[in-house]
């Protein structure tokens, strides 16, 4: 498997490159990149609900949406991101533990760390989360990607992220800082981030580097600009909702239901959350617009959704109905 090591710390470019790779390149690749200070949110998340937007603006922290589900993460130059882009492996979506093994084995066997997979999508060392994992499929291809928290400054993370505290407390801790840890702190023999990246690439790839062409870089930059413009548009054109329901569901994640009514009908409807989904849930949201806010009608809509599991992984239909009916 060839590798790509990004030459930039621009998170818009780095995440755009993932999209380009999965949709345009015809070989398996291992992609590694480091972002400047940024908050990376999952594809289904409401940025207003996940982060302190004003703090981000005041401190030059970028906000970027990735193509996969899952939760929001804060990154700085001490975090290392990795992506396995695998052709023809879309059927393996949600096999988090299986696809995390190369990373777990690298941490255990090469760095002699007490690493293990746990929870829904985490890798931990001595009960401290050092990696969050997500997946995305497109054109029968799979991206399996995650963070490796090497030496991140978490001193202000509670000012940056605004997580669901039911989730935090369910992990037996009282704050994000208590739950996460740095790989560097666990190393008996200290190495630099650059040395860590070199060891990671050597362990996963066959030492052959894939380099983007000038034309490919132009296409990636176009995708990056679209990503940046979309998040700005979302922040500047946000609806206000009268009816809101938020809940953390073990094994599924957080979910927020927002909607407005007029004359008993749903006129605006949103589903946000850190849940995983194979399909685009925008298709689902539109089913509710213009419909009467009625238990039987809502039930009929939810039960008419084909392939429900791939819109809301690990959520049952009746639970979604109860959330909407509040």
mmCIF file with all atom_site columns, N, CA and C in Angstrom, residues 72-143:
data_model
loop_
_atom_site.group_PDB
_atom_site.id
_atom_site.type_symbol
_atom_site.label_atom_id
_atom_site.label_alt_id
_atom_site.label_comp_id
_atom_site.label_asym_id
_atom_site.label_entity_id
_atom_site.label_seq_id
_atom_site.pdbx_PDB_ins_code
_atom_site.Cartn_x
_atom_site.Cartn_y
_atom_site.Cartn_z
_atom_site.occupancy
_atom_site.B_iso_or_equiv
_atom_site.pdbx_formal_charge
_atom_site.auth_seq_id
_atom_site.auth_comp_id
_atom_site.auth_asym_id
_atom_site.auth_atom_id
_atom_site.pdbx_PDB_model_num
ATOM 1   N N  . UNK A 1 72  ? -17.387 15.614 17.199 1.00 0.00 ? 72  UNK A N  1
ATOM 2   C CA . UNK A 1 72  ? -16.460 16.716 16.972 1.00 0.00 ? 72  UNK A CA 1
ATOM 3   C C  . UNK A 1 72  ? -15.150 16.467 17.709 1.00 0.00 ? 72  UNK A C  1
ATOM 4   N N  . UNK A 1 73  ? -14.048 16.852 17.080 1.00 0.00 ? 73  UNK A N  1
ATOM 5   C CA . UNK A 1 73  ? -12.732 16.713 17.706 1.00 0.00 ? 73  UNK A CA 1
ATOM 6   C C  . UNK A 1 73  ? -11.947 18.008 17.530 1.00 0.00 ? 73  UNK A C  1
ATOM 7   N N  . UNK A 1 74  ? -11.212 18.357 18.569 1.00 0.00 ? 74  UNK A N  1
ATOM 8   C CA . UNK A 1 74  ? -10.287 19.486 18.472 1.00 0.00 ? 74  UNK A CA 1
ATOM 9   C C  . UNK A 1 74  ? -8.913  18.956 18.103 1.00 0.00 ? 74  UNK A C  1
ATOM 10  N N  . UNK A 1 75  ? -8.262  19.635 17.164 1.00 0.00 ? 75  UNK A N  1
ATOM 11  C CA . UNK A 1 75  ? -6.926  19.235 16.724 1.00 0.00 ? 75  UNK A CA 1
ATOM 12  C C  . UNK A 1 75  ? -5.998  20.440 16.706 1.00 0.00 ? 75  UNK A C  1
ATOM 13  N N  . UNK A 1 76  ? -4.728  20.193 17.011 1.00 0.00 ? 76  UNK A N  1
ATOM 14  C CA . UNK A 1 76  ? -3.693  21.182 16.745 1.00 0.00 ? 76  UNK A CA 1
ATOM 15  C C  . UNK A 1 76  ? -2.516  20.457 16.105 1.00 0.00 ? 76  UNK A C  1
ATOM 16  N N  . UNK A 1 77  ? -1.373  21.103 16.041 1.00 0.00 ? 77  UNK A N  1
ATOM 17  C CA . UNK A 1 77  ? -0.229  20.507 15.350 1.00 0.00 ? 77  UNK A CA 1
ATOM 18  C C  . UNK A 1 77  ? 0.339   19.298 16.076 1.00 0.00 ? 77  UNK A C  1
ATOM 19  N N  . UNK A 1 78  ? -0.163  19.003 17.265 1.00 0.00 ? 78  UNK A N  1
ATOM 20  C CA . UNK A 1 78  ? 0.274   17.813 17.995 1.00 0.00 ? 78  UNK A CA 1
ATOM 21  C C  . UNK A 1 78  ? -0.562  16.583 17.723 1.00 0.00 ? 78  UNK A C  1
ATOM 22  N N  . UNK A 1 79  ? -1.546  16.708 16.838 1.00 0.00 ? 79  UNK A N  1
ATOM 23  C CA . UNK A 1 79  ? -2.402  15.576 16.479 1.00 0.00 ? 79  UNK A CA 1
ATOM 24  C C  . UNK A 1 79  ? -2.020  15.055 15.098 1.00 0.00 ? 79  UNK A C  1
ATOM 25  N N  . UNK A 1 80  ? -2.036  13.737 14.940 1.00 0.00 ? 80  UNK A N  1
ATOM 26  C CA . UNK A 1 80  ? -1.737  13.098 13.657 1.00 0.00 ? 80  UNK A CA 1
ATOM 27  C C  . UNK A 1 80  ? -3.000  12.397 13.164 1.00 0.00 ? 80  UNK A C  1
ATOM 28  N N  . UNK A 1 81  ? -3.406  12.696 11.942 1.00 0.00 ? 81  UNK A N  1
ATOM 29  C CA . UNK A 1 81  ? -4.568  12.047 11.330 1.00 0.00 ? 81  UNK A CA 1
ATOM 30  C C  . UNK A 1 81  ? -4.115  10.998 10.323 1.00 0.00 ? 81  UNK A C  1
ATOM 31  N N  . UNK A 1 82  ? -4.825  9.897  10.298 1.00 0.00 ? 82  UNK A N  1
ATOM 32  C CA . UNK A 1 82  ? -4.516  8.843  9.327  1.00 0.00 ? 82  UNK A CA 1
ATOM 33  C C  . UNK A 1 82  ? -5.794  8.398  8.628  1.00 0.00 ? 82  UNK A C  1
ATOM 34  N N  . UNK A 1 83  ? -5.655  7.959  7.401  1.00 0.00 ? 83  UNK A N  1
ATOM 35  C CA . UNK A 1 83  ? -6.781  7.436  6.620  1.00 0.00 ? 83  UNK A CA 1
ATOM 36  C C  . UNK A 1 83  ? -6.332  6.229  5.814  1.00 0.00 ? 83  UNK A C  1
ATOM 37  N N  . UNK A 1 84  ? -7.074  5.144  5.944  1.00 0.00 ? 84  UNK A N  1
ATOM 38  C CA . UNK A 1 84  ? -6.943  4.024  5.017  1.00 0.00 ? 84  UNK A CA 1
ATOM 39  C C  . UNK A 1 84  ? -8.027  4.209  3.963  1.00 0.00 ? 84  UNK A C  1
ATOM 40  N N  . UNK A 1 85  ? -7.638  4.343  2.705  1.00 0.00 ? 85  UNK A N  1
ATOM 41  C CA . UNK A 1 85  ? -8.603  4.433  1.610  1.00 0.00 ? 85  UNK A CA 1
ATOM 42  C C  . UNK A 1 85  ? -8.537  3.114  0.859  1.00 0.00 ? 85  UNK A C  1
ATOM 43  N N  . UNK A 1 86  ? -9.634  2.350  0.926  1.00 0.00 ? 86  UNK A N  1
ATOM 44  C CA . UNK A 1 86  ? -9.614  0.961  0.474  1.00 0.00 ? 86  UNK A CA 1
ATOM 45  C C  . UNK A 1 86  ? -10.658 0.742  -0.617 1.00 0.00 ? 86  UNK A C  1
ATOM 46  N N  . UNK A 1 87  ? -10.224 0.248  -1.740 1.00 0.00 ? 87  UNK A N  1
ATOM 47  C CA . UNK A 1 87  ? -11.097 0.058  -2.891 1.00 0.00 ? 87  UNK A CA 1
ATOM 48  C C  . UNK A 1 87  ? -11.935 -1.218 -2.744 1.00 0.00 ? 87  UNK A C  1
ATOM 49  N N  . UNK A 1 88  ? -13.229 -1.101 -3.073 1.00 0.00 ? 88  UNK A N  1
ATOM 50  C CA . UNK A 1 88  ? -14.120 -2.256 -3.070 1.00 0.00 ? 88  UNK A CA 1
ATOM 51  C C  . UNK A 1 88  ? -14.462 -2.803 -1.703 1.00 0.00 ? 88  UNK A C  1
ATOM 52  N N  . UNK A 1 89  ? -14.267 -2.005 -0.638 1.00 0.00 ? 89  UNK A N  1
ATOM 53  C CA . UNK A 1 89  ? -14.489 -2.493 0.728  1.00 0.00 ? 89  UNK A CA 1
ATOM 54  C C  . UNK A 1 89  ? -15.694 -1.841 1.407  1.00 0.00 ? 89  UNK A C  1
ATOM 55  N N  . UNK A 1 90  ? -16.610 -1.272 0.636  1.00 0.00 ? 90  UNK A N  1
ATOM 56  C CA . UNK A 1 90  ? -17.755 -0.583 1.236  1.00 0.00 ? 90  UNK A CA 1
ATOM 57  C C  . UNK A 1 90  ? -18.581 -1.502 2.129  1.00 0.00 ? 90  UNK A C  1
ATOM 58  N N  . UNK A 1 91  ? -18.611 -2.781 1.809  1.00 0.00 ? 91  UNK A N  1
ATOM 59  C CA . UNK A 1 91  ? -19.394 -3.737 2.599  1.00 0.00 ? 91  UNK A CA 1
ATOM 60  C C  . UNK A 1 91  ? -18.876 -3.867 4.026  1.00 0.00 ? 91  UNK A C  1
ATOM 61  N N  . UNK A 1 92  ? -17.663 -3.407 4.264  1.00 0.00 ? 92  UNK A N  1
ATOM 62  C CA . UNK A 1 92  ? -17.056 -3.544 5.587  1.00 0.00 ? 92  UNK A CA 1
ATOM 63  C C  . UNK A 1 92  ? -17.301 -2.348 6.495  1.00 0.00 ? 92  UNK A C  1
ATOM 64  N N  . UNK A 1 93  ? -18.194 -1.445 6.093  1.00 0.00 ? 93  UNK A N  1
ATOM 65  C CA . UNK A 1 93  ? -18.478 -0.297 6.937  1.00 0.00 ? 93  UNK A CA 1
ATOM 66  C C  . UNK A 1 93  ? -18.979 -0.759 8.306  1.00 0.00 ? 93  UNK A C  1
ATOM 67  N N  . UNK A 1 94  ? -18.597 -0.042 9.317  1.00 0.00 ? 94  UNK A N  1
ATOM 68  C CA . UNK A 1 94  ? -18.919 -0.289 10.730 1.00 0.00 ? 94  UNK A CA 1
ATOM 69  C C  . UNK A 1 94  ? -18.065 -1.379 11.366 1.00 0.00 ? 94  UNK A C  1
ATOM 70  N N  . UNK A 1 95  ? -17.114 -1.952 10.627 1.00 0.00 ? 95  UNK A N  1
ATOM 71  C CA . UNK A 1 95  ? -16.209 -2.931 11.245 1.00 0.00 ? 95  UNK A CA 1
ATOM 72  C C  . UNK A 1 95  ? -15.041 -2.178 11.890 1.00 0.00 ? 95  UNK A C  1
ATOM 73  N N  . UNK A 1 96  ? -15.375 -1.394 12.899 1.00 0.00 ? 96  UNK A N  1
ATOM 74  C CA . UNK A 1 96  ? -14.385 -0.501 13.502 1.00 0.00 ? 96  UNK A CA 1
ATOM 75  C C  . UNK A 1 96  ? -13.243 -1.265 14.159 1.00 0.00 ? 96  UNK A C  1
ATOM 76  N N  . UNK A 1 97  ? -13.577 -2.272 14.929 1.00 0.00 ? 97  UNK A N  1
ATOM 77  C CA . UNK A 1 97  ? -12.525 -2.988 15.650 1.00 0.00 ? 97  UNK A CA 1
ATOM 78  C C  . UNK A 1 97  ? -11.581 -3.700 14.689 1.00 0.00 ? 97  UNK A C  1
ATOM 79  N N  . UNK A 1 98  ? -12.146 -4.341 13.674 1.00 0.00 ? 98  UNK A N  1
ATOM 80  C CA . UNK A 1 98  ? -11.315 -5.073 12.709 1.00 0.00 ? 98  UNK A CA 1
ATOM 81  C C  . UNK A 1 98  ? -10.326 -4.145 12.003 1.00 0.00 ? 98  UNK A C  1
ATOM 82  N N  . UNK A 1 99  ? -10.805 -2.994 11.552 1.00 0.00 ? 99  UNK A N  1
ATOM 83  C CA . UNK A 1 99  ? -9.938  -2.105 10.784 1.00 0.00 ? 99  UNK A CA 1
ATOM 84  C C  . UNK A 1 99  ? -9.019  -1.258 11.659 1.00 0.00 ? 99  UNK A C  1
ATOM 85  N N  . UNK A 1 100 ? -9.281  -1.253 12.966 1.00 0.00 ? 100 UNK A N  1
ATOM 86  C CA . UNK A 1 100 ? -8.376  -0.530 13.873 1.00 0.00 ? 100 UNK A CA 1
ATOM 87  C C  . UNK A 1 100 ? -7.148  -1.356 14.239 1.00 0.00 ? 100 UNK A C  1
ATOM 88  N N  . UNK A 1 101 ? -7.146  -2.642 13.917 1.00 0.00 ? 101 UNK A N  1
ATOM 89  C CA . UNK A 1 101 ? -6.053  -3.525 14.366 1.00 0.00 ? 101 UNK A CA 1
ATOM 90  C C  . UNK A 1 101 ? -4.667  -3.090 13.898 1.00 0.00 ? 101 UNK A C  1
ATOM 91  N N  . UNK A 1 102 ? -4.487  -2.651 12.644 1.00 0.00 ? 102 UNK A N  1
ATOM 92  C CA . UNK A 1 102 ? -3.136  -2.214 12.262 1.00 0.00 ? 102 UNK A CA 1
ATOM 93  C C  . UNK A 1 102 ? -2.605  -1.080 13.135 1.00 0.00 ? 102 UNK A C  1
ATOM 94  N N  . UNK A 1 103 ? -3.486  -0.164 13.530 1.00 0.00 ? 103 UNK A N  1
ATOM 95  C CA . UNK A 1 103 ? -3.067  0.947  14.385 1.00 0.00 ? 103 UNK A CA 1
ATOM 96  C C  . UNK A 1 103 ? -2.799  0.459  15.803 1.00 0.00 ? 103 UNK A C  1
ATOM 97  N N  . UNK A 1 104 ? -3.704  -0.361 16.334 1.00 0.00 ? 104 UNK A N  1
ATOM 98  C CA . UNK A 1 104 ? -3.508  -0.912 17.683 1.00 0.00 ? 104 UNK A CA 1
ATOM 99  C C  . UNK A 1 104 ? -2.219  -1.724 17.739 1.00 0.00 ? 104 UNK A C  1
ATOM 100 N N  . UNK A 1 105 ? -1.995  -2.555 16.731 1.00 0.00 ? 105 UNK A N  1
ATOM 101 C CA . UNK A 1 105 ? -0.780  -3.388 16.710 1.00 0.00 ? 105 UNK A CA 1
ATOM 102 C C  . UNK A 1 105 ? 0.484   -2.537 16.595 1.00 0.00 ? 105 UNK A C  1
ATOM 103 N N  . UNK A 1 106 ? 0.417   -1.461 15.828 1.00 0.00 ? 106 UNK A N  1
ATOM 104 C CA . UNK A 1 106 ? 1.559   -0.544 15.731 1.00 0.00 ? 106 UNK A CA 1
ATOM 105 C C  . UNK A 1 106 ? 1.891   0.054  17.097 1.00 0.00 ? 106 UNK A C  1
ATOM 106 N N  . UNK A 1 107 ? 0.867   0.506  17.797 1.00 0.00 ? 107 UNK A N  1
ATOM 107 C CA . UNK A 1 107 ? 1.090   1.116  19.113 1.00 0.00 ? 107 UNK A CA 1
ATOM 108 C C  . UNK A 1 107 ? 1.608   0.098  20.125 1.00 0.00 ? 107 UNK A C  1
ATOM 109 N N  . UNK A 1 108 ? 1.085   -1.130 20.039 1.00 0.00 ? 108 UNK A N  1
ATOM 110 C CA . UNK A 1 108 ? 1.489   -2.164 21.001 1.00 0.00 ? 108 UNK A CA 1
ATOM 111 C C  . UNK A 1 108 ? 2.867   -2.735 20.681 1.00 0.00 ? 108 UNK A C  1
ATOM 112 N N  . UNK A 1 109 ? 3.060   -3.118 19.437 1.00 0.00 ? 109 UNK A N  1
ATOM 113 C CA . UNK A 1 109 ? 4.268   -3.872 19.079 1.00 0.00 ? 109 UNK A CA 1
ATOM 114 C C  . UNK A 1 109 ? 5.469   -2.986 18.763 1.00 0.00 ? 109 UNK A C  1
ATOM 115 N N  . UNK A 1 110 ? 5.211   -1.826 18.172 1.00 0.00 ? 110 UNK A N  1
ATOM 116 C CA . UNK A 1 110 ? 6.326   -0.947 17.796 1.00 0.00 ? 110 UNK A CA 1
ATOM 117 C C  . UNK A 1 110 ? 6.690   0.028  18.914 1.00 0.00 ? 110 UNK A C  1
ATOM 118 N N  . UNK A 1 111 ? 5.653   0.547  19.594 1.00 0.00 ? 111 UNK A N  1
ATOM 119 C CA . UNK A 1 111 ? 5.904   1.558  20.626 1.00 0.00 ? 111 UNK A CA 1
ATOM 120 C C  . UNK A 1 111 ? 5.740   1.009  22.041 1.00 0.00 ? 111 UNK A C  1
ATOM 121 N N  . UNK A 1 112 ? 5.339   -0.267 22.140 1.00 0.00 ? 112 UNK A N  1
ATOM 122 C CA . UNK A 1 112 ? 5.234   -0.959 23.433 1.00 0.00 ? 112 UNK A CA 1
ATOM 123 C C  . UNK A 1 112 ? 4.257   -0.255 24.382 1.00 0.00 ? 112 UNK A C  1
ATOM 124 N N  . UNK A 1 113 ? 3.105   0.118  23.836 1.00 0.00 ? 113 UNK A N  1
ATOM 125 C CA . UNK A 1 113 ? 2.074   0.799  24.605 1.00 0.00 ? 113 UNK A CA 1
ATOM 126 C C  . UNK A 1 113 ? 0.891   -0.126 24.857 1.00 0.00 ? 113 UNK A C  1
ATOM 127 N N  . UNK A 1 114 ? 0.189   0.116  25.930 1.00 0.00 ? 114 UNK A N  1
ATOM 128 C CA . UNK A 1 114 ? -0.953  -0.704 26.322 1.00 0.00 ? 114 UNK A CA 1
ATOM 129 C C  . UNK A 1 114 ? -2.206  -0.225 25.589 1.00 0.00 ? 114 UNK A C  1
ATOM 130 N N  . UNK A 1 115 ? -2.202  -0.394 24.270 1.00 0.00 ? 115 UNK A N  1
ATOM 131 C CA . UNK A 1 115 ? -3.285  0.108  23.427 1.00 0.00 ? 115 UNK A CA 1
ATOM 132 C C  . UNK A 1 115 ? -4.349  -0.955 23.222 1.00 0.00 ? 115 UNK A C  1
ATOM 133 N N  . UNK A 1 116 ? -5.613  -0.511 23.174 1.00 0.00 ? 116 UNK A N  1
ATOM 134 C CA . UNK A 1 116 ? -6.715  -1.437 22.915 1.00 0.00 ? 116 UNK A CA 1
ATOM 135 C C  . UNK A 1 116 ? -7.896  -0.690 22.324 1.00 0.00 ? 116 UNK A C  1
ATOM 136 N N  . UNK A 1 117 ? -8.665  -1.409 21.519 1.00 0.00 ? 117 UNK A N  1
ATOM 137 C CA . UNK A 1 117 ? -9.902  -0.871 20.967 1.00 0.00 ? 117 UNK A CA 1
ATOM 138 C C  . UNK A 1 117 ? -10.988 -0.996 22.020 1.00 0.00 ? 117 UNK A C  1
ATOM 139 N N  . UNK A 1 118 ? -11.877 0.002  22.089 1.00 0.00 ? 118 UNK A N  1
ATOM 140 C CA . UNK A 1 118 ? -12.963 -0.074 23.053 1.00 0.00 ? 118 UNK A CA 1
ATOM 141 C C  . UNK A 1 118 ? -14.084 0.873  22.698 1.00 0.00 ? 118 UNK A C  1
ATOM 142 N N  . UNK A 1 119 ? -15.221 0.701  23.379 1.00 0.00 ? 119 UNK A N  1
ATOM 143 C CA . UNK A 1 119 ? -16.369 1.552  23.120 1.00 0.00 ? 119 UNK A CA 1
ATOM 144 C C  . UNK A 1 119 ? -16.903 1.360  21.722 1.00 0.00 ? 119 UNK A C  1
ATOM 145 N N  . UNK A 1 120 ? -17.513 2.402  21.204 1.00 0.00 ? 120 UNK A N  1
ATOM 146 C CA . UNK A 1 120 ? -18.085 2.340  19.861 1.00 0.00 ? 120 UNK A CA 1
ATOM 147 C C  . UNK A 1 120 ? -17.013 2.466  18.793 1.00 0.00 ? 120 UNK A C  1
ATOM 148 N N  . UNK A 1 121 ? -16.033 3.355  19.026 1.00 0.00 ? 121 UNK A N  1
ATOM 149 C CA . UNK A 1 121 ? -15.079 3.662  17.950 1.00 0.00 ? 121 UNK A CA 1
ATOM 150 C C  . UNK A 1 121 ? -13.814 4.333  18.479 1.00 0.00 ? 121 UNK A C  1
ATOM 151 N N  . UNK A 1 122 ? -13.296 3.844  19.592 1.00 0.00 ? 122 UNK A N  1
ATOM 152 C CA . UNK A 1 122 ? -12.130 4.474  20.211 1.00 0.00 ? 122 UNK A CA 1
ATOM 153 C C  . UNK A 1 122 ? -10.953 3.517  20.334 1.00 0.00 ? 122 UNK A C  1
ATOM 154 N N  . UNK A 1 123 ? -9.748  4.081  20.346 1.00 0.00 ? 123 UNK A N  1
ATOM 155 C CA . UNK A 1 123 ? -8.546  3.370  20.773 1.00 0.00 ? 123 UNK A CA 1
ATOM 156 C C  . UNK A 1 123 ? -8.030  4.092  22.014 1.00 0.00 ? 123 UNK A C  1
ATOM 157 N N  . UNK A 1 124 ? -7.706  3.326  23.041 1.00 0.00 ? 124 UNK A N  1
ATOM 158 C CA . UNK A 1 124 ? -7.257  3.902  24.304 1.00 0.00 ? 124 UNK A CA 1
ATOM 159 C C  . UNK A 1 124 ? -5.918  3.317  24.725 1.00 0.00 ? 124 UNK A C  1
ATOM 160 N N  . UNK A 1 125 ? -5.196  4.083  25.533 1.00 0.00 ? 125 UNK A N  1
ATOM 161 C CA . UNK A 1 125 ? -3.985  3.614  26.200 1.00 0.00 ? 125 UNK A CA 1
ATOM 162 C C  . UNK A 1 125 ? -4.165  3.874  27.688 1.00 0.00 ? 125 UNK A C  1
ATOM 163 N N  . UNK A 1 126 ? -4.156  2.807  28.468 1.00 0.00 ? 126 UNK A N  1
ATOM 164 C CA . UNK A 1 126 ? -4.351  2.934  29.919 1.00 0.00 ? 126 UNK A CA 1
ATOM 165 C C  . UNK A 1 126 ? -5.607  3.743  30.248 1.00 0.00 ? 126 UNK A C  1
ATOM 166 N N  . UNK A 1 127 ? -6.699  3.397  29.558 1.00 0.00 ? 127 UNK A N  1
ATOM 167 C CA . UNK A 1 127 ? -8.021  3.993  29.769 1.00 0.00 ? 127 UNK A CA 1
ATOM 168 C C  . UNK A 1 127 ? -8.130  5.455  29.339 1.00 0.00 ? 127 UNK A C  1
ATOM 169 N N  . UNK A 1 128 ? -7.147  5.972  28.634 1.00 0.00 ? 128 UNK A N  1
ATOM 170 C CA . UNK A 1 128 ? -7.217  7.319  28.080 1.00 0.00 ? 128 UNK A CA 1
ATOM 171 C C  . UNK A 1 128 ? -7.406  7.224  26.568 1.00 0.00 ? 128 UNK A C  1
ATOM 172 N N  . UNK A 1 129 ? -8.435  7.883  26.049 1.00 0.00 ? 129 UNK A N  1
ATOM 173 C CA . UNK A 1 129 ? -8.682  7.855  24.611 1.00 0.00 ? 129 UNK A CA 1
ATOM 174 C C  . UNK A 1 129 ? -7.578  8.601  23.872 1.00 0.00 ? 129 UNK A C  1
ATOM 175 N N  . UNK A 1 130 ? -6.957  7.921  22.907 1.00 0.00 ? 130 UNK A N  1
ATOM 176 C CA . UNK A 1 130 ? -5.921  8.562  22.095 1.00 0.00 ? 130 UNK A CA 1
ATOM 177 C C  . UNK A 1 130 ? -6.280  8.538  20.605 1.00 0.00 ? 130 UNK A C  1
ATOM 178 N N  . UNK A 1 131 ? -7.412  7.941  20.273 1.00 0.00 ? 131 UNK A N  1
ATOM 179 C CA . UNK A 1 131 ? -7.834  7.892  18.872 1.00 0.00 ? 131 UNK A CA 1
ATOM 180 C C  . UNK A 1 131 ? -9.338  7.709  18.774 1.00 0.00 ? 131 UNK A C  1
ATOM 181 N N  . UNK A 1 132 ? -9.977  8.555  17.971 1.00 0.00 ? 132 UNK A N  1
ATOM 182 C CA . UNK A 1 132 ? -11.367 8.367  17.603 1.00 0.00 ? 132 UNK A CA 1
ATOM 183 C C  . UNK A 1 132 ? -11.427 7.975  16.140 1.00 0.00 ? 132 UNK A C  1
ATOM 184 N N  . UNK A 1 133 ? -12.319 7.050  15.811 1.00 0.00 ? 133 UNK A N  1
ATOM 185 C CA . UNK A 1 133 ? -12.342 6.434  14.482 1.00 0.00 ? 133 UNK A CA 1
ATOM 186 C C  . UNK A 1 133 ? -13.692 6.693  13.811 1.00 0.00 ? 133 UNK A C  1
ATOM 187 N N  . UNK A 1 134 ? -13.675 6.875  12.500 1.00 0.00 ? 134 UNK A N  1
ATOM 188 C CA . UNK A 1 134 ? -14.907 7.001  11.725 1.00 0.00 ? 134 UNK A CA 1
ATOM 189 C C  . UNK A 1 134 ? -14.706 6.354  10.360 1.00 0.00 ? 134 UNK A C  1
ATOM 190 N N  . UNK A 1 135 ? -15.826 6.149  9.639  1.00 0.00 ? 135 UNK A N  1
ATOM 191 C CA . UNK A 1 135 ? -15.769 5.524  8.322  1.00 0.00 ? 135 UNK A CA 1
ATOM 192 C C  . UNK A 1 135 ? -16.712 6.234  7.365  1.00 0.00 ? 135 UNK A C  1
ATOM 193 N N  . UNK A 1 136 ? -16.419 6.069  6.077  1.00 0.00 ? 136 UNK A N  1
ATOM 194 C CA . UNK A 1 136 ? -17.255 6.648  5.033  1.00 0.00 ? 136 UNK A CA 1
ATOM 195 C C  . UNK A 1 136 ? -17.142 5.774  3.796  1.00 0.00 ? 136 UNK A C  1
ATOM 196 N N  . UNK A 1 137 ? -18.249 5.611  3.070  1.00 0.00 ? 137 UNK A N  1
ATOM 197 C CA . UNK A 1 137 ? -18.211 4.828  1.833  1.00 0.00 ? 137 UNK A CA 1
ATOM 198 C C  . UNK A 1 137 ? -18.666 5.679  0.651  1.00 0.00 ? 137 UNK A C  1
ATOM 199 N N  . UNK A 1 138 ? -18.070 5.410  -0.504 1.00 0.00 ? 138 UNK A N  1
ATOM 200 C CA . UNK A 1 138 ? -18.440 6.075  -1.748 1.00 0.00 ? 138 UNK A CA 1
ATOM 201 C C  . UNK A 1 138 ? -17.982 5.213  -2.908 1.00 0.00 ? 138 UNK A C  1
ATOM 202 N N  . UNK A 1 139 ? -18.876 5.002  -3.873 1.00 0.00 ? 139 UNK A N  1
ATOM 203 C CA . UNK A 1 139 ? -18.533 4.221  -5.070 1.00 0.00 ? 139 UNK A CA 1
ATOM 204 C C  . UNK A 1 139 ? -17.945 2.855  -4.714 1.00 0.00 ? 139 UNK A C  1
ATOM 205 N N  . UNK A 1 140 ? -18.521 2.214  -3.710 1.00 0.00 ? 140 UNK A N  1
ATOM 206 C CA . UNK A 1 140 ? -18.083 0.888  -3.244 1.00 0.00 ? 140 UNK A CA 1
ATOM 207 C C  . UNK A 1 140 ? -16.714 0.912  -2.576 1.00 0.00 ? 140 UNK A C  1
ATOM 208 N N  . UNK A 1 141 ? -16.207 2.097  -2.273 1.00 0.00 ? 141 UNK A N  1
ATOM 209 C CA . UNK A 1 141 ? -14.916 2.226  -1.607 1.00 0.00 ? 141 UNK A CA 1
ATOM 210 C C  . UNK A 1 141 ? -15.116 2.675  -0.163 1.00 0.00 ? 141 UNK A C  1
ATOM 211 N N  . UNK A 1 142 ? -14.130 2.407  0.670  1.00 0.00 ? 142 UNK A N  1
ATOM 212 C CA . UNK A 1 142 ? -14.221 2.684  2.106  1.00 0.00 ? 142 UNK A CA 1
ATOM 213 C C  . UNK A 1 142 ? -13.067 3.566  2.567  1.00 0.00 ? 142 UNK A C  1
ATOM 214 N N  . UNK A 1 143 ? -13.399 4.592  3.342  1.00 0.00 ? 143 UNK A N  1
ATOM 215 C CA . UNK A 1 143 ? -12.388 5.322  4.113  1.00 0.00 ? 143 UNK A CA 1
ATOM 216 C C  . UNK A 1 143 ? -12.546 4.923  5.568  1.00 0.00 ? 143 UNK A C  1
#
